[in-house]
mmCIF file of C-alpha atoms and ligand atoms in Angstrom:
data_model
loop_
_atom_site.group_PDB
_atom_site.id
_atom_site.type_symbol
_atom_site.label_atom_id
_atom_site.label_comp_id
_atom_site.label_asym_id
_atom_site.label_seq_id
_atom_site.Cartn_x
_atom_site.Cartn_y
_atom_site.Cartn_z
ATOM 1 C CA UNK A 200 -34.075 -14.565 57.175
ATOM 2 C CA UNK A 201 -34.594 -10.609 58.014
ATOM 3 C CA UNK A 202 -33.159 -8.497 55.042
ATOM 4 C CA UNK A 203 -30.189 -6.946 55.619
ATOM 5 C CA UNK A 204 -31.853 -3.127 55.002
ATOM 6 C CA UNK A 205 -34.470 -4.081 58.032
ATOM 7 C CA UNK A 206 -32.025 -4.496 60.591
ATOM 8 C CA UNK A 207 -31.976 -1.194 61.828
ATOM 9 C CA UNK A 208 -35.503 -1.548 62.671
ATOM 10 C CA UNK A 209 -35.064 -4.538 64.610
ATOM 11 C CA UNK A 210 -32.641 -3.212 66.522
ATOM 12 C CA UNK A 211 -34.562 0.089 67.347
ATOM 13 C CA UNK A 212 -37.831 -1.915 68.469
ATOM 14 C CA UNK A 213 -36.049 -5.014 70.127
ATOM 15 C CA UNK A 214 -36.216 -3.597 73.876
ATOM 16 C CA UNK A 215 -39.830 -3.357 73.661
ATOM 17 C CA UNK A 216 -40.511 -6.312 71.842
ATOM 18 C CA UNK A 217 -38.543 -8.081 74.635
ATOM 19 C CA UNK A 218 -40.770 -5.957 77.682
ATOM 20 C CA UNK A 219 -44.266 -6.985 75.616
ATOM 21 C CA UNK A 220 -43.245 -10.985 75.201
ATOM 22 C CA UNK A 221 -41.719 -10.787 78.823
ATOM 23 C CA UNK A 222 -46.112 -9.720 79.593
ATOM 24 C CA UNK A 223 -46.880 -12.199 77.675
ATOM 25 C CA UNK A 224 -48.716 -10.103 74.849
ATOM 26 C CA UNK A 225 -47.739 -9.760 71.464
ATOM 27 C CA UNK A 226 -46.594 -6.701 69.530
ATOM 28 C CA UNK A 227 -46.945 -5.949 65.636
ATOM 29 C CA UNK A 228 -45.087 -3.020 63.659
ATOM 30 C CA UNK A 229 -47.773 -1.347 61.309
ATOM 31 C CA UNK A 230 -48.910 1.590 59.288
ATOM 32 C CA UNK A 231 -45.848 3.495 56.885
ATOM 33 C CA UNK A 232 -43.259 2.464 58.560
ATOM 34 C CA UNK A 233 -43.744 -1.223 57.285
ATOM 35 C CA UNK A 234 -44.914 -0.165 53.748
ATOM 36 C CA UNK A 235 -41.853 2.293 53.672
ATOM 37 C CA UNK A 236 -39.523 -0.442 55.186
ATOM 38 C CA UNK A 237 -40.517 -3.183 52.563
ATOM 39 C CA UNK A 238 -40.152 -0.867 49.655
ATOM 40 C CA UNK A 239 -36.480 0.289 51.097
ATOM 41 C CA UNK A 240 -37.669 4.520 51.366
ATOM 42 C CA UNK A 241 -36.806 4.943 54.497
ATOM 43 C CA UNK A 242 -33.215 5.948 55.632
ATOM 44 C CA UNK A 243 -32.959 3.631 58.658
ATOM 45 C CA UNK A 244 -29.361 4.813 59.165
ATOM 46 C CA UNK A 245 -30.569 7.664 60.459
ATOM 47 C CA UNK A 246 -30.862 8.754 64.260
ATOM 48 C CA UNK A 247 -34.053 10.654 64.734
ATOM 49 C CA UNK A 248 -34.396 14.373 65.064
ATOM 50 C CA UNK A 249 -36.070 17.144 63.838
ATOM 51 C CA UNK A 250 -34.837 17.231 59.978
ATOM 52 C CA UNK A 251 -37.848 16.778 57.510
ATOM 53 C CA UNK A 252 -38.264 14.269 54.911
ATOM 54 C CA UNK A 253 -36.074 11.504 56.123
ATOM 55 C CA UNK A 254 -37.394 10.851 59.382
ATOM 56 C CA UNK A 255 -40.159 8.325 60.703
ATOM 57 C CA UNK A 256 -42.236 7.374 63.931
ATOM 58 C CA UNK A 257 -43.199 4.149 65.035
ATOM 59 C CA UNK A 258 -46.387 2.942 65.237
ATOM 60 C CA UNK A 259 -47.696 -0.357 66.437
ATOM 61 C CA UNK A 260 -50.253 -2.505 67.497
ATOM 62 C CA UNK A 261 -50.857 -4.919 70.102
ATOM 63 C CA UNK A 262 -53.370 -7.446 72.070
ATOM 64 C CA UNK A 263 -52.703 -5.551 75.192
ATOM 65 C CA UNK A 264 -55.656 -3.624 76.622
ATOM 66 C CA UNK A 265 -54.451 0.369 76.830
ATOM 67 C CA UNK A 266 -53.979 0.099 80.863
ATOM 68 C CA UNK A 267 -51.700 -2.878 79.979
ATOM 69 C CA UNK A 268 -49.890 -1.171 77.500
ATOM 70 C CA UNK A 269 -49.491 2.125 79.780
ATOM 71 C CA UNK A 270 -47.835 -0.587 82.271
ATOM 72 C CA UNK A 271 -45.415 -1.879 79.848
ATOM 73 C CA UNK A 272 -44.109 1.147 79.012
ATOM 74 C CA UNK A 273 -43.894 3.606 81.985
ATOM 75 C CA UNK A 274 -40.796 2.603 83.331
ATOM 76 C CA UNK A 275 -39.220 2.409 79.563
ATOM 77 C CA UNK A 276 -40.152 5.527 77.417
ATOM 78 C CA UNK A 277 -38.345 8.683 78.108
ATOM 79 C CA UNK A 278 -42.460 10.323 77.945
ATOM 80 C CA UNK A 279 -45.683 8.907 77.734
ATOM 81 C CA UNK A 280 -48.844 10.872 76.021
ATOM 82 C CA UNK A 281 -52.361 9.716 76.559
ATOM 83 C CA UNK A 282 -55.009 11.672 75.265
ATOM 84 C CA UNK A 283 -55.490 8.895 72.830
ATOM 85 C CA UNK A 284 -56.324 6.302 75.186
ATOM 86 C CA UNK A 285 -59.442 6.420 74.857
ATOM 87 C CA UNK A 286 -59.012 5.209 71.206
ATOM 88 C CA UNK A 287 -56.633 2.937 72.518
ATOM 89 C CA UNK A 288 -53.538 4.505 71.415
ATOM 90 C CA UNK A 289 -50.664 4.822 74.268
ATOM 91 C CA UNK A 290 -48.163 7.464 72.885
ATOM 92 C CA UNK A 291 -44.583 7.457 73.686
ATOM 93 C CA UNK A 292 -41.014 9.231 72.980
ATOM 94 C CA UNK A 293 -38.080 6.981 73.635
ATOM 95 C CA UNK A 294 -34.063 8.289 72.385
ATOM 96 C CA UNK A 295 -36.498 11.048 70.250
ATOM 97 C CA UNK A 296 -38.104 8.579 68.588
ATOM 98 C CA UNK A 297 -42.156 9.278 68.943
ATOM 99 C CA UNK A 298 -43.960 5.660 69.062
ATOM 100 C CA UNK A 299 -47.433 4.999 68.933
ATOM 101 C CA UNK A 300 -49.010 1.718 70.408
ATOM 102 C CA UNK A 301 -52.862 1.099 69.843
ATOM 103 C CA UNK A 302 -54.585 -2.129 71.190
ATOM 104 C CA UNK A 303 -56.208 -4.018 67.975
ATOM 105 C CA UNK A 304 -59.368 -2.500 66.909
ATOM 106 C CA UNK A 305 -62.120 -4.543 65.563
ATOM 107 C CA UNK A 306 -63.155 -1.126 63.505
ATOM 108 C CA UNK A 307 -61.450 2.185 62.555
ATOM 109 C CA UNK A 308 -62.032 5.264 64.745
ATOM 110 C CA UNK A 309 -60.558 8.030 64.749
ATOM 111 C CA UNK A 310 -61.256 11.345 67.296
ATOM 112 C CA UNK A 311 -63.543 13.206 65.261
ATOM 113 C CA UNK A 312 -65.405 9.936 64.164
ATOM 114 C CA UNK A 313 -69.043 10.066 64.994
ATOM 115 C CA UNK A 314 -68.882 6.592 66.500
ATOM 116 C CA UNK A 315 -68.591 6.943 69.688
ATOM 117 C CA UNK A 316 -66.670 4.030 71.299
ATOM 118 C CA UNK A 317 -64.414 1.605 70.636
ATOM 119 C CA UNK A 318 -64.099 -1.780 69.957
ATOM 120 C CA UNK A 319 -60.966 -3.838 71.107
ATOM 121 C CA UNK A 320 -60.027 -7.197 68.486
ATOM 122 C CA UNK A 321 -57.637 -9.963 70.093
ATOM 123 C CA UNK A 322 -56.344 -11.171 66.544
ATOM 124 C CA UNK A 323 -53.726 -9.037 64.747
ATOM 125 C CA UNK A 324 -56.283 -9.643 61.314
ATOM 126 C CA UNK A 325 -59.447 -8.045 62.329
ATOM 127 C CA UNK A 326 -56.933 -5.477 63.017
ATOM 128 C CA UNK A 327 -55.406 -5.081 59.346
ATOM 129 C CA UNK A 328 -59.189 -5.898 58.121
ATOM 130 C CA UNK A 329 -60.313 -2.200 58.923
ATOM 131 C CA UNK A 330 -57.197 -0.452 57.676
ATOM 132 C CA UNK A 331 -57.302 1.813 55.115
ATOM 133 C CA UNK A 332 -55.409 0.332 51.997
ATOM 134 C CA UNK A 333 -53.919 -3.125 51.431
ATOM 135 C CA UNK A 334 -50.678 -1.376 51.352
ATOM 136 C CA UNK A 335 -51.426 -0.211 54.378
ATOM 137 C CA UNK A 336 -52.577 -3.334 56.162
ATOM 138 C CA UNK A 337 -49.426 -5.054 56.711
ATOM 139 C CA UNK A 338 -47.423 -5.882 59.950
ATOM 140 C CA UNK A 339 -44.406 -7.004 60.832
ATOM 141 C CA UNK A 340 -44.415 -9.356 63.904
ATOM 142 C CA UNK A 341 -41.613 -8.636 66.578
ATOM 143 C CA UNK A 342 -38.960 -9.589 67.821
ATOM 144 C CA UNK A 343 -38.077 -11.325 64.280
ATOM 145 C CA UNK A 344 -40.029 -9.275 61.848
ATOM 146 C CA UNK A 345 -42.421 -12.066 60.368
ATOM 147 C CA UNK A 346 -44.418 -10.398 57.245
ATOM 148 C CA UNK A 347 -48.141 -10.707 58.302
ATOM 149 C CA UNK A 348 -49.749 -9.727 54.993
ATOM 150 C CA UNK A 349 -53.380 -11.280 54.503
ATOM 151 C CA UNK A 350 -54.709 -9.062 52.173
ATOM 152 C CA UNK A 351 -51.623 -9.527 49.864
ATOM 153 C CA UNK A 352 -50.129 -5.660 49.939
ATOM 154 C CA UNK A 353 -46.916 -6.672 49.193
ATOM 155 C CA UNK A 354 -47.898 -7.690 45.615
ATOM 156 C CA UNK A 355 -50.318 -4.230 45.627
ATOM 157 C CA UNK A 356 -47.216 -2.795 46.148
ATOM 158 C CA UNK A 357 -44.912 -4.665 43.727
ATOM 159 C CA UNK A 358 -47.947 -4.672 41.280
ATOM 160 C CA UNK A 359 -49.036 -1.182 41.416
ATOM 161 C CA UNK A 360 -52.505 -1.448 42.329
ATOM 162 C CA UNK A 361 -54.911 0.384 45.134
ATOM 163 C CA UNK A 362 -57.371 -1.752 46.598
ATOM 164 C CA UNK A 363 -59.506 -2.095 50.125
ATOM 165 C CA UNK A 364 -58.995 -4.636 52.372
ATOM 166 C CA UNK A 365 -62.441 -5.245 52.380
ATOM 167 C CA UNK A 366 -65.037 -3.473 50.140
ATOM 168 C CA UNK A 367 -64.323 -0.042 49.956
ATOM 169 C CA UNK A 368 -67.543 0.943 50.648
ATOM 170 C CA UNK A 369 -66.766 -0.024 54.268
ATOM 171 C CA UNK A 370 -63.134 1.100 54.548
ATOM 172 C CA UNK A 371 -64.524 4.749 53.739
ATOM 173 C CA UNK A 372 -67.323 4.680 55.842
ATOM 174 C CA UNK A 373 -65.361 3.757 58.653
ATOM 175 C CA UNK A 374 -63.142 6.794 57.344
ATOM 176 C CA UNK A 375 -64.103 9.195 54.760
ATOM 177 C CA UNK A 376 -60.478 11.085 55.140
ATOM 178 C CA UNK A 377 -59.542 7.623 53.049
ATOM 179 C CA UNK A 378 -61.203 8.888 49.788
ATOM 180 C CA UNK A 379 -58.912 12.104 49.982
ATOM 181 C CA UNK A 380 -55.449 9.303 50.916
ATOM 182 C CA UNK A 381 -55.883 7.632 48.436
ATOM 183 C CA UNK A 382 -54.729 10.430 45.890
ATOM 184 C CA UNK A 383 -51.595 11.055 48.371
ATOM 185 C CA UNK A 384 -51.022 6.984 47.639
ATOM 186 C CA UNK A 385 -51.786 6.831 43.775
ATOM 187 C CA UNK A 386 -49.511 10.042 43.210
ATOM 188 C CA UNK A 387 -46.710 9.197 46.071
ATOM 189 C CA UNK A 388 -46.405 5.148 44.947
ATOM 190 C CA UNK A 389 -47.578 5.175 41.151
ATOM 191 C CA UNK A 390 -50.487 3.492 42.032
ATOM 192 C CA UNK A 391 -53.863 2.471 39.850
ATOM 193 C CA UNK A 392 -56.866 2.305 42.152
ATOM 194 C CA UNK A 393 -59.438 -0.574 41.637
ATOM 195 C CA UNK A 394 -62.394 0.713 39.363
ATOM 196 C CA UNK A 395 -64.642 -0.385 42.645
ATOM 197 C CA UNK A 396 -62.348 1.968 44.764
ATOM 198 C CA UNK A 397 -62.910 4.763 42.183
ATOM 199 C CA UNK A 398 -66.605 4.205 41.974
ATOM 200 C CA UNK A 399 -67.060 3.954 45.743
ATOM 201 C CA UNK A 400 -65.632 7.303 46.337
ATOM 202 C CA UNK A 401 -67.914 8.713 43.410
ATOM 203 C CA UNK A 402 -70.209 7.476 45.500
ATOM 204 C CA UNK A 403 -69.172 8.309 48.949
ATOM 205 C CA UNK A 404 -67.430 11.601 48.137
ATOM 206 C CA UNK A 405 -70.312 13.782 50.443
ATOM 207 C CA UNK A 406 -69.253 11.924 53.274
ATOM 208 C CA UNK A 407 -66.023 14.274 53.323
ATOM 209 C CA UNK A 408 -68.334 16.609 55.090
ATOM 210 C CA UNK A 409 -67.867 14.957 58.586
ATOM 211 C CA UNK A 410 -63.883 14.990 58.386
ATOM 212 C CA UNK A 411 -62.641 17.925 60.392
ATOM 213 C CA UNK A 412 -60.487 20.958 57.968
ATOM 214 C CA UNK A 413 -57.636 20.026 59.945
ATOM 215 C CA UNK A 414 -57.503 16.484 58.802
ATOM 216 C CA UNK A 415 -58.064 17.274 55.147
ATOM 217 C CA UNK A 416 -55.278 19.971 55.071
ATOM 218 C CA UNK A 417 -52.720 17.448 56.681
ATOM 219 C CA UNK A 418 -53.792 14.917 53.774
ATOM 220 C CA UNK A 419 -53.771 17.512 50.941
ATOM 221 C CA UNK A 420 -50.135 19.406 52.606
ATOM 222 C CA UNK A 421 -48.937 15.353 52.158
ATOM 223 C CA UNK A 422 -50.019 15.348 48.534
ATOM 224 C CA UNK A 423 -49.045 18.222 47.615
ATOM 225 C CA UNK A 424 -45.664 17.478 48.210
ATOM 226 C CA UNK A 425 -44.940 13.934 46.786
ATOM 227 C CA UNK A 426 -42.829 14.005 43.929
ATOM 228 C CA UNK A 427 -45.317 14.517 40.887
ATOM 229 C CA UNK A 428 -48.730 14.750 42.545
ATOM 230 C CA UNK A 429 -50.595 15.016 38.940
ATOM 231 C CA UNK A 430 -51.702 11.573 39.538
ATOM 232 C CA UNK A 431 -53.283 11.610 42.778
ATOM 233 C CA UNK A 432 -54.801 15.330 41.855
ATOM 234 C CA UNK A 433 -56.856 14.377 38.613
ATOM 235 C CA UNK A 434 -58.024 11.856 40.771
ATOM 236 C CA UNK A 435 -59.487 13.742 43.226
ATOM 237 C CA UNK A 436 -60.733 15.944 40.268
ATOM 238 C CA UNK A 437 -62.387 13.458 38.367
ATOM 239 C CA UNK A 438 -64.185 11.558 41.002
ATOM 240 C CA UNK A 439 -65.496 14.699 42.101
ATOM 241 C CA UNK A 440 -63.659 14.545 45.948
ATOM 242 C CA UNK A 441 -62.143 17.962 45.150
ATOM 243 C CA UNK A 442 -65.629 19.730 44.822
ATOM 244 C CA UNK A 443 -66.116 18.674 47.773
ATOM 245 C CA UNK A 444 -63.299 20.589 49.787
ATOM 246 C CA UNK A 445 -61.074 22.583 46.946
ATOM 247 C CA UNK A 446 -63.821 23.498 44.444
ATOM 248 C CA UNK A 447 -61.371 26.042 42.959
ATOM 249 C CA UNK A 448 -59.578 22.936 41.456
ATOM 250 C CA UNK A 449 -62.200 21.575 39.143
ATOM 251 C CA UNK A 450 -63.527 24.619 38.436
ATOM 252 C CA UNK A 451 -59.875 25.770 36.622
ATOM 253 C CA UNK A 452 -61.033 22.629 34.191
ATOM 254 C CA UNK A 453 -63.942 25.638 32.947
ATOM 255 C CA UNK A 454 -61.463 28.603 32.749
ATOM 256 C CA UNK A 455 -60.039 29.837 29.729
ATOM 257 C CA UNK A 456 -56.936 32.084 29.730
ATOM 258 C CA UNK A 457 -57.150 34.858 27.875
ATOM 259 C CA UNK A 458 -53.885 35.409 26.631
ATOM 260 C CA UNK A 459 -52.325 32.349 26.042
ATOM 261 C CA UNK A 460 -55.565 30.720 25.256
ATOM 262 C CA UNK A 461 -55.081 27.324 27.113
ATOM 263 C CA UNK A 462 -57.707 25.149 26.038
ATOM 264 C CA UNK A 463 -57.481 23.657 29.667
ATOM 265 C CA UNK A 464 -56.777 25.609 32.953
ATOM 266 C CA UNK A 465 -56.381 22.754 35.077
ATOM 267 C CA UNK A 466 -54.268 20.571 32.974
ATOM 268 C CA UNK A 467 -51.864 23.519 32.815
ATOM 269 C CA UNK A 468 -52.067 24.247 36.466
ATOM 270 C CA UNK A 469 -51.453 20.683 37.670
ATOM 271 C CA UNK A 470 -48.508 20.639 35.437
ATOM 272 C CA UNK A 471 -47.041 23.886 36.557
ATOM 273 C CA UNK A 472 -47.367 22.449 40.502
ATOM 274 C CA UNK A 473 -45.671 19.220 39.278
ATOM 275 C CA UNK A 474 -42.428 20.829 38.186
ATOM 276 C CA UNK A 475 -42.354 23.162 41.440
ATOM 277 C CA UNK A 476 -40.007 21.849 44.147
ATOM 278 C CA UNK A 477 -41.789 19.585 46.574
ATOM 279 C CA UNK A 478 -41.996 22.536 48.976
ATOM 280 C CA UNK A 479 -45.663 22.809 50.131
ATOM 281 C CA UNK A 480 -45.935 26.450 50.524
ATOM 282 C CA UNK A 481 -44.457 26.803 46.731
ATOM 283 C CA UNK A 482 -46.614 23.400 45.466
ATOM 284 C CA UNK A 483 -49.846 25.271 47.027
ATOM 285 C CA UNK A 484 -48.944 29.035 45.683
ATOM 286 C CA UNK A 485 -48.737 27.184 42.298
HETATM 287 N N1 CTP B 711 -54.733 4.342 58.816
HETATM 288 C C1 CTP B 711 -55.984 4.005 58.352
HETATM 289 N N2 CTP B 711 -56.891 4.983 58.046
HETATM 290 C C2 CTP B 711 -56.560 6.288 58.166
HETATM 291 C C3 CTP B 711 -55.287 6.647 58.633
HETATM 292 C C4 CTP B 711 -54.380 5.648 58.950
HETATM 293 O O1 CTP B 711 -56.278 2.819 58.214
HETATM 294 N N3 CTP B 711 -57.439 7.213 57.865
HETATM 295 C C5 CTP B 711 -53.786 3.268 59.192
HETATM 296 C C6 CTP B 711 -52.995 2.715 58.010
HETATM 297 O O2 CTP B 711 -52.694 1.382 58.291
HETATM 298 C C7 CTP B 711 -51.757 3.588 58.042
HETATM 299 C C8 CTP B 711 -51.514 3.702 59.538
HETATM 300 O O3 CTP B 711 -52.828 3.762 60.103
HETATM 301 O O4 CTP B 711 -50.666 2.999 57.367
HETATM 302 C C9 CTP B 711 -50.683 4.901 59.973
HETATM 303 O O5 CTP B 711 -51.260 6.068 59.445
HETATM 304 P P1 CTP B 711 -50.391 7.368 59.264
HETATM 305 O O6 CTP B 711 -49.692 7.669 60.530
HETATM 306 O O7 CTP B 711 -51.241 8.406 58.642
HETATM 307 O O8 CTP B 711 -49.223 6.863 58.314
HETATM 308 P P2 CTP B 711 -49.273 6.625 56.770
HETATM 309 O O9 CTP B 711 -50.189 7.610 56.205
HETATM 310 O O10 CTP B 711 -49.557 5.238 56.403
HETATM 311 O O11 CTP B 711 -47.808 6.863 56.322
HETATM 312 P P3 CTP B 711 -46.825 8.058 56.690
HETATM 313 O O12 CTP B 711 -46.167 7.574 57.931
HETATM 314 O O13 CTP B 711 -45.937 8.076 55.494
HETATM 315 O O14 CTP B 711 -47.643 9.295 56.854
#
């Protein structure tokens, strides 16, 4: 049985499910969408278009090969992007939706990695195996949405709890940016992260250096404006992540203020950005 509040998404993604069977490959919903979906945040009602905050792409995955996938689609999407072939990501806009579908990838790699090529899985796991969080290593099989869930995120989820799907050792050396995601997770889905996820990015945290600016502001712009980022920012304080990109934060944790004599400048900054609006220019100012 689908649940009633995942129909929409069934709907929107039936077409192509139907061209990818009809090719006789098979095609998985992943990434936010899914988590999103499960946990009922997104507002599937909705036609997409340009407001912020409500809206949502698709992204996907599949055992088609990126010419196969470019085949599929052509005569379907309204445009098709491919500088991320390569990577094995086909991009596509369809009724102003943007869709993204990547061929399985036996490892993580992403444009600025310093791996240099690719390697293409067959099985939907391997997949979900080099995804960031559990959480975020879930699909949803089309046409009839079947949970595929092998590293249990749904109960991370229900349960509160950030973990790797393997060790995290080797989800953040496939991708440092995951250190600095994880604080957008913790703060955005009251999370707790495993003490092996906290002491691997203690560990890892100089890796940051080989993530390009651009990725780290996205991440920290998405942080900034989840509801009450406190969470996710002490984290990134205390493992000692934020020295590593925003030394001004942990070095507020030193200041004292003169006039109202705040034992603690950080503690009263982060608290100050949590009651802002979730506006990232005024969260940031703040
Ligand atoms: N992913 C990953 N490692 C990253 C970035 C992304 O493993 N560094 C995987 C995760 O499975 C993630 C999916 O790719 O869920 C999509 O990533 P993204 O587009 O960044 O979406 P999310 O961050 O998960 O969610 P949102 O759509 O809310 O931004």
């Amino acid at each position: 049985m689908i649940p009633e509040r995942l129909q929409p998404l069934l709907a929107e993604t039936s077409e192509l499910a139907d061209r990818f069977q009809a090719a006789g490959f098979r095609l998985y919903l992943v990434g936010g969408v899914v988590r999103d979906a499960l946990l009922g945040r997104l507002d599937m009602g909705k036609a997409p278009g340009p407001e912020p905050g409500r809206d949502y792409d698709l992204d996907f995955t599949t055992d088609a090969r990126p010419d196969a996938i470019e085949a599929v689609v052509a005569d379907w999407a309204d445009a098709v992007w491919l500088q991320g072939k390569r990577f094995g990501t086909i991009g596509l806009a369809k009724g102003g939706r943007r869709m993204e579908i990547t061929t399985h990838r036996a490892e993580a790699y992403h444009a600025d990695s310093r791996k240099p090529e690719v390697e293409f899985a067959d099985a939907i796991e391997a997949d979900l195996s080099r995804r960031d969080f559990t959480i975020n290593a879930m699909a949803l099989a089309l046409p009839d949405l079947r949970l595929i869930d092998p590293f249990n995120g749904i109960d991370d989820l229900h349960m509160h709890r950030l973990r790797t799907p393997l060790s995290p050792e080797v989800s953040f050396s496939d991708d440092p940016l995951r250190m600095l995601r994880a604080g957008r997770f913790i703060a955005g889905y009251q999370l707790l992260p495993d003490k092996e996820l906290v002491d691997a990015v203690v560990h890892l945290r100089h890796r940051l250096e080989i993530v390009s600016d651009e990725r780290i502001r996205d991440e920290l712009d998405k942080l900034v404006v989840t509801e009450d980022p406190s969470d996710g920012l002490w984290f990134l304080v205390n493992t000692g992540l934020a020295e590593e990109f925003l030394p001004e934060l942990p070095a507020l944790a030193l200041e004292q203020d003169p006039i109202h004599r705040h034992k603690d400048v950080l503690a009263h900054t982060l608290a100050v950005v949590a009651k802002c609006r979730p506006e990232r220019i005024l969260r940031l100012s703040a």
